[in-house]
Coordinates of C-alpha atoms in Angstrom, one line a residue:
X26 CA 68.2 -9.8 7.0
X27 CA 64.9 -9.0 5.2
X28 CA 61.6 -8.4 7.0
X29 CA 59.2 -11.2 7.8
X30 CA 56.7 -11.9 4.9
X31 CA 53.1 -10.9 5.4
X32 CA 50.8 -13.6 6.6
X33 CA 48.9 -13.3 3.3
X34 CA 51.8 -15.3 1.7
X35 CA 51.4 -18.2 4.1
X36 CA 49.8 -21.4 2.7
X37 CA 49.3 -24.3 5.1
X38 CA 49.6 -27.6 3.4
X39 CA 46.9 -30.1 4.5
X40 CA 49.5 -32.7 5.6
X41 CA 50.8 -30.3 8.2
X42 CA 47.6 -30.7 10.1
X43 CA 46.7 -34.1 8.9
X44 CA 44.5 -34.8 11.9
X45 CA 41.9 -32.3 10.6
X46 CA 39.2 -33.0 8.0
X47 CA 38.8 -30.6 5.1
X48 CA 35.9 -28.8 6.8
X49 CA 38.0 -28.5 10.0
X50 CA 40.9 -27.1 7.9
X51 CA 38.7 -24.6 6.3
X52 CA 37.2 -23.4 9.5
X53 CA 40.5 -23.3 11.4
X54 CA 42.2 -21.3 8.6
X55 CA 39.3 -18.8 8.7
X56 CA 39.8 -18.3 12.4
X57 CA 43.5 -17.9 12.1
X58 CA 43.4 -15.5 9.1
X59 CA 45.1 -18.0 6.8
X60 CA 43.8 -17.6 3.3
X61 CA 45.6 -20.3 1.3
X62 CA 46.1 -24.1 1.5
X63 CA 47.9 -26.9 -0.3
X64 CA 45.9 -30.0 -0.7
X65 CA 46.6 -33.7 -1.2
X66 CA 44.7 -36.0 -3.6
X67 CA 43.7 -38.9 -1.3
X68 CA 41.8 -36.9 1.3
X69 CA 40.3 -34.7 -1.5
X70 CA 39.1 -37.8 -3.4
X71 CA 37.7 -39.2 -0.2
X72 CA 35.7 -36.0 0.5
X73 CA 34.8 -35.6 -3.2
X74 CA 36.7 -33.4 -5.6
X75 CA 33.8 -31.1 -6.6
X76 CA 32.6 -31.0 -3.0
X77 CA 36.1 -30.0 -1.9
X78 CA 36.3 -27.3 -4.6
X79 CA 33.0 -25.9 -3.4
X80 CA 34.2 -25.9 0.2
X81 CA 37.4 -24.1 -0.7
X82 CA 35.4 -21.4 -2.7
X83 CA 32.8 -20.9 0.0
X84 CA 35.5 -20.6 2.7
X85 CA 37.5 -18.1 0.7
X86 CA 40.5 -20.3 0.5
X87 CA 42.9 -20.3 -2.4
X88 CA 44.4 -23.8 -3.3
X89 CA 48.1 -23.1 -4.0
X90 CA 49.0 -26.6 -5.0
X91 CA 47.8 -30.2 -5.3
X92 CA 50.0 -33.0 -4.4
X93 CA 50.8 -35.3 -6.0
X94 CA 51.4 -36.4 -9.6
X95 CA 54.4 -38.1 -11.0
X96 CA 55.8 -41.6 -10.5
X97 CA 56.7 -41.7 -14.2
X98 CA 59.7 -44.1 -14.1
X99 CA 58.0 -47.5 -14.7
X100 CA 59.2 -49.5 -17.7
X101 CA 56.3 -51.9 -18.0
X102 CA 53.7 -50.8 -20.5
X103 CA 50.6 -51.4 -18.4
X104 CA 52.1 -49.7 -15.3
X105 CA 53.3 -46.8 -17.4
X106 CA 49.9 -46.3 -19.0
X107 CA 48.2 -46.4 -15.5
X108 CA 50.7 -43.8 -14.3
X109 CA 49.9 -41.5 -17.2
X110 CA 46.2 -41.9 -16.7
X111 CA 46.6 -41.1 -13.0
X112 CA 48.5 -38.0 -13.8
X113 CA 45.8 -36.8 -16.2
X114 CA 43.3 -37.4 -13.5
X115 CA 45.5 -35.4 -11.1
X116 CA 45.6 -32.5 -13.6
X117 CA 41.8 -32.6 -13.9
X118 CA 41.5 -32.5 -10.1
X119 CA 43.9 -29.6 -9.8
X120 CA 41.9 -27.7 -12.4
X121 CA 38.6 -28.4 -10.6
X122 CA 40.1 -27.2 -7.3
X123 CA 41.4 -24.0 -8.9
X124 CA 45.0 -25.0 -8.2
X125 CA 47.4 -23.8 -10.9
X126 CA 50.2 -26.1 -9.7
X127 CA 50.4 -29.9 -9.6
X128 CA 53.4 -31.1 -7.7
X129 CA 55.2 -34.0 -9.2
X130 CA 57.2 -36.6 -7.2
X131 CA 59.0 -38.2 -10.1
X132 CA 59.3 -41.8 -8.9
X133 CA 62.1 -44.1 -7.9
X134 CA 63.9 -46.9 -9.7
X135 CA 61.7 -49.7 -11.0
X136 CA 62.2 -53.0 -9.3
X137 CA 65.6 -54.6 -10.2
X138 CA 66.8 -51.5 -12.0
X139 CA 70.0 -49.5 -11.3
X140 CA 69.6 -47.2 -14.3
X141 CA 69.1 -43.6 -12.9
X142 CA 69.7 -42.0 -16.3
X143 CA 67.1 -44.2 -18.0
X144 CA 64.6 -43.5 -15.2
X145 CA 65.1 -39.7 -15.6
X146 CA 64.6 -40.0 -19.4
X147 CA 61.3 -41.8 -18.9
X148 CA 60.2 -38.8 -16.7
X149 CA 60.9 -36.5 -19.7
X150 CA 58.9 -38.8 -22.0
X151 CA 56.0 -38.5 -19.6
X152 CA 56.2 -34.7 -19.3
X153 CA 56.1 -34.5 -23.1
X154 CA 52.7 -36.1 -23.0
X155 CA 51.4 -34.4 -19.9
X156 CA 52.6 -30.9 -20.3
X157 CA 50.2 -29.9 -23.2
X158 CA 47.3 -31.6 -21.4
X159 CA 48.0 -29.6 -18.2
X160 CA 48.4 -26.3 -20.1
X161 CA 45.0 -26.8 -21.8
X162 CA 43.5 -27.0 -18.3
X163 CA 45.4 -24.1 -16.8
X164 CA 47.6 -26.2 -14.6
X165 CA 51.4 -26.1 -14.4
X166 CA 53.5 -29.2 -13.6
X167 CA 56.1 -28.6 -10.9
X168 CA 58.9 -31.1 -10.5
X169 CA 59.9 -31.5 -6.9
X170 CA 63.5 -32.7 -6.3
X171 CA 63.7 -34.9 -3.2
X172 CA 66.6 -35.4 -0.9
X173 CA 69.0 -38.1 -2.3
X174 CA 67.9 -40.5 0.5
X175 CA 64.7 -41.0 -1.5
X176 CA 66.3 -41.6 -4.9
X177 CA 65.8 -45.4 -4.9
X178 CA 62.1 -45.6 -4.0
X179 CA 60.5 -42.2 -4.5
X180 CA 62.3 -39.7 -6.6
X181 CA 65.3 -40.1 -8.9
X182 CA 65.4 -36.3 -9.2
X183 CA 67.5 -35.2 -6.3
X184 CA 68.7 -31.7 -7.0
X185 CA 67.2 -28.5 -8.4
X186 CA 69.7 -28.7 -11.2
X187 CA 68.4 -32.1 -12.2
X188 CA 64.8 -30.9 -12.0
X189 CA 65.6 -27.9 -14.2
X190 CA 67.4 -30.0 -16.7
X191 CA 64.2 -31.9 -17.2
X192 CA 61.9 -28.9 -17.0
X193 CA 63.8 -26.8 -19.5
X194 CA 63.0 -29.2 -22.3
X195 CA 59.5 -27.9 -22.1
X196 CA 57.8 -24.5 -22.1
X197 CA 57.8 -22.8 -18.7
X198 CA 54.1 -22.4 -18.8
X199 CA 53.9 -26.2 -18.8
X200 CA 56.7 -27.4 -16.5
X201 CA 58.7 -25.8 -13.7
X202 CA 60.1 -26.8 -10.3
X203 CA 59.3 -26.8 -6.6
X204 CA 61.9 -25.4 -4.1
X205 CA 61.3 -27.4 -0.9
X206 CA 63.8 -26.4 1.8
X207 CA 63.6 -29.8 3.5
X208 CA 65.0 -31.4 0.3
X209 CA 67.5 -28.9 -0.9
X210 CA 68.9 -27.1 2.2
X211 CA 72.1 -29.1 2.0
X212 CA 72.9 -28.3 -1.7
X213 CA 75.5 -25.6 -2.2
X214 CA 74.3 -25.3 -5.8
X215 CA 70.8 -24.4 -4.7
X216 CA 71.2 -20.6 -4.7
X217 CA 72.5 -20.7 -8.3
X218 CA 69.7 -23.1 -9.3
X219 CA 67.0 -20.9 -7.7
X220 CA 68.3 -18.0 -9.7
X221 CA 68.3 -20.1 -12.8
X222 CA 64.7 -21.2 -12.1
X223 CA 63.6 -17.6 -11.6
X224 CA 65.3 -16.4 -14.8
X225 CA 63.4 -19.0 -16.8
X226 CA 60.1 -18.4 -15.1
X227 CA 60.1 -21.9 -13.7
X228 CA 59.8 -21.2 -9.9
X229 CA 56.3 -22.6 -9.6
X230 CA 56.2 -23.4 -5.8
X231 CA 58.1 -22.7 -2.6
X232 CA 57.7 -25.0 0.4
X233 CA 59.1 -24.9 3.9
X234 CA 59.9 -27.7 6.4
X235 CA 62.8 -28.0 8.8
X236 CA 65.5 -30.7 8.9
X237 CA 65.8 -32.3 12.3
X238 CA 67.9 -35.2 13.5
X239 CA 67.9 -38.0 14.3
X240 CA 65.5 -39.0 11.5
X241 CA 62.7 -41.4 12.5
X242 CA 62.5 -44.9 11.2
X243 CA 61.3 -44.8 7.6
X244 CA 62.6 -41.2 7.4
X245 CA 59.5 -39.9 5.5
X246 CA 57.9 -38.4 8.6
X247 CA 61.1 -36.6 9.8
X248 CA 60.1 -33.0 8.7
X249 CA 60.4 -30.5 11.5
X250 CA 58.3 -27.5 12.5
X251 CA 59.9 -24.2 11.4
X252 CA 62.7 -23.2 13.7
X253 CA 63.2 -26.7 15.2
X254 CA 66.1 -27.7 13.0
X255 CA 69.0 -26.3 11.0
X256 CA 67.4 -24.7 7.9
X257 CA 67.9 -21.0 7.3
X258 CA 64.4 -20.2 6.0
X259 CA 65.0 -16.5 5.7
X260 CA 68.0 -17.0 3.5
X261 CA 66.0 -19.3 1.2
X262 CA 63.1 -16.8 1.1
X263 CA 65.5 -14.0 0.2
X264 CA 66.8 -16.2 -2.7
X265 CA 63.4 -17.0 -4.1
X266 CA 62.3 -13.4 -3.7
X267 CA 65.4 -12.2 -5.5
X268 CA 64.6 -14.7 -8.3
X269 CA 61.3 -13.0 -8.9
X270 CA 59.0 -15.3 -6.9
X271 CA 56.3 -13.4 -5.0
X272 CA 53.8 -16.2 -4.7
X273 CA 52.6 -18.3 -1.7
X274 CA 55.0 -19.9 0.8
X275 CA 53.6 -23.3 1.6
X276 CA 54.5 -25.0 5.0
X277 CA 54.4 -28.7 4.4
X278 CA 55.4 -30.8 7.4
X279 CA 55.0 -34.6 7.8
X280 CA 55.5 -35.2 11.5
X281 CA 53.6 -37.6 13.8
X282 CA 54.2 -35.5 16.9
X283 CA 52.4 -32.6 15.2
X284 CA 49.5 -34.8 14.2
X285 CA 49.0 -36.0 17.8
X286 CA 48.4 -32.4 18.9
X287 CA 45.4 -30.2 18.8
X288 CA 45.0 -28.9 15.2
X289 CA 44.2 -25.3 16.2
X290 CA 47.3 -25.2 18.3
X291 CA 49.5 -26.5 15.5
X292 CA 48.0 -24.0 13.0
X293 CA 48.6 -21.1 15.4
X294 CA 52.1 -22.2 16.1
X295 CA 52.8 -22.6 12.4
X296 CA 51.6 -19.1 11.7
X297 CA 53.8 -17.8 14.5
X298 CA 56.9 -19.7 13.3
X299 CA 56.2 -18.4 9.8
X300 CA 56.3 -14.8 11.0
X301 CA 59.5 -15.5 12.9
X302 CA 61.5 -17.6 10.5
X303 CA 60.2 -17.3 6.9

């Protein structure tokens, strides 16, 4: 087993400590020695994009990713136009924050549709329009495959293989993939697909969260703290390292029990678990 990664590779996603405001996140990370964060659009917009960018710079925090763009599967003309406009805005926000990666959650099936292949093709059509726009602004689009339980309503891209099939239609400097352990830990093809992503220069982000059961109602908030579930994080980290990825390792956990605790305690625990398990 490889050695634990240095703390400098840890990026704490904003949602892991959702109870904190952006200033509290910046202050807490400074106290804990965490130098990178992943941000979400809604709280950043509420705080103000330029104001948030200034706070990150003044706090010495690198923004490793912005979440999220995507939702590109609509068939209706007006809805699709709105989705494309929203993704352009997300790209602009990522650029303003200094984040070189915009995470894409591709979108589920449109109401009444059962056409998975058609939905995936509309994602490719959207990427063809958004990829050059993102590249002009120094931002990479990163397709995140989600666990198959989310295929109907959130993401018709369920495996790294499917994500790479889409990404490889475009230059790697425009479109790559996210490896999120919560979503791909179960897939026996994940090791080969991680190697494929690395060989093509498409490993744009690496995220950690544990898989714990039973899942809560609604399942979305079922991500576990590192070490509380069944994911072998060190094995995944060895795979992405071997594929040539040496970037930030982002801990992204949606869990109401964590949100009810003291934020400083959660951050400290997350850093400790990162040292032990990543």
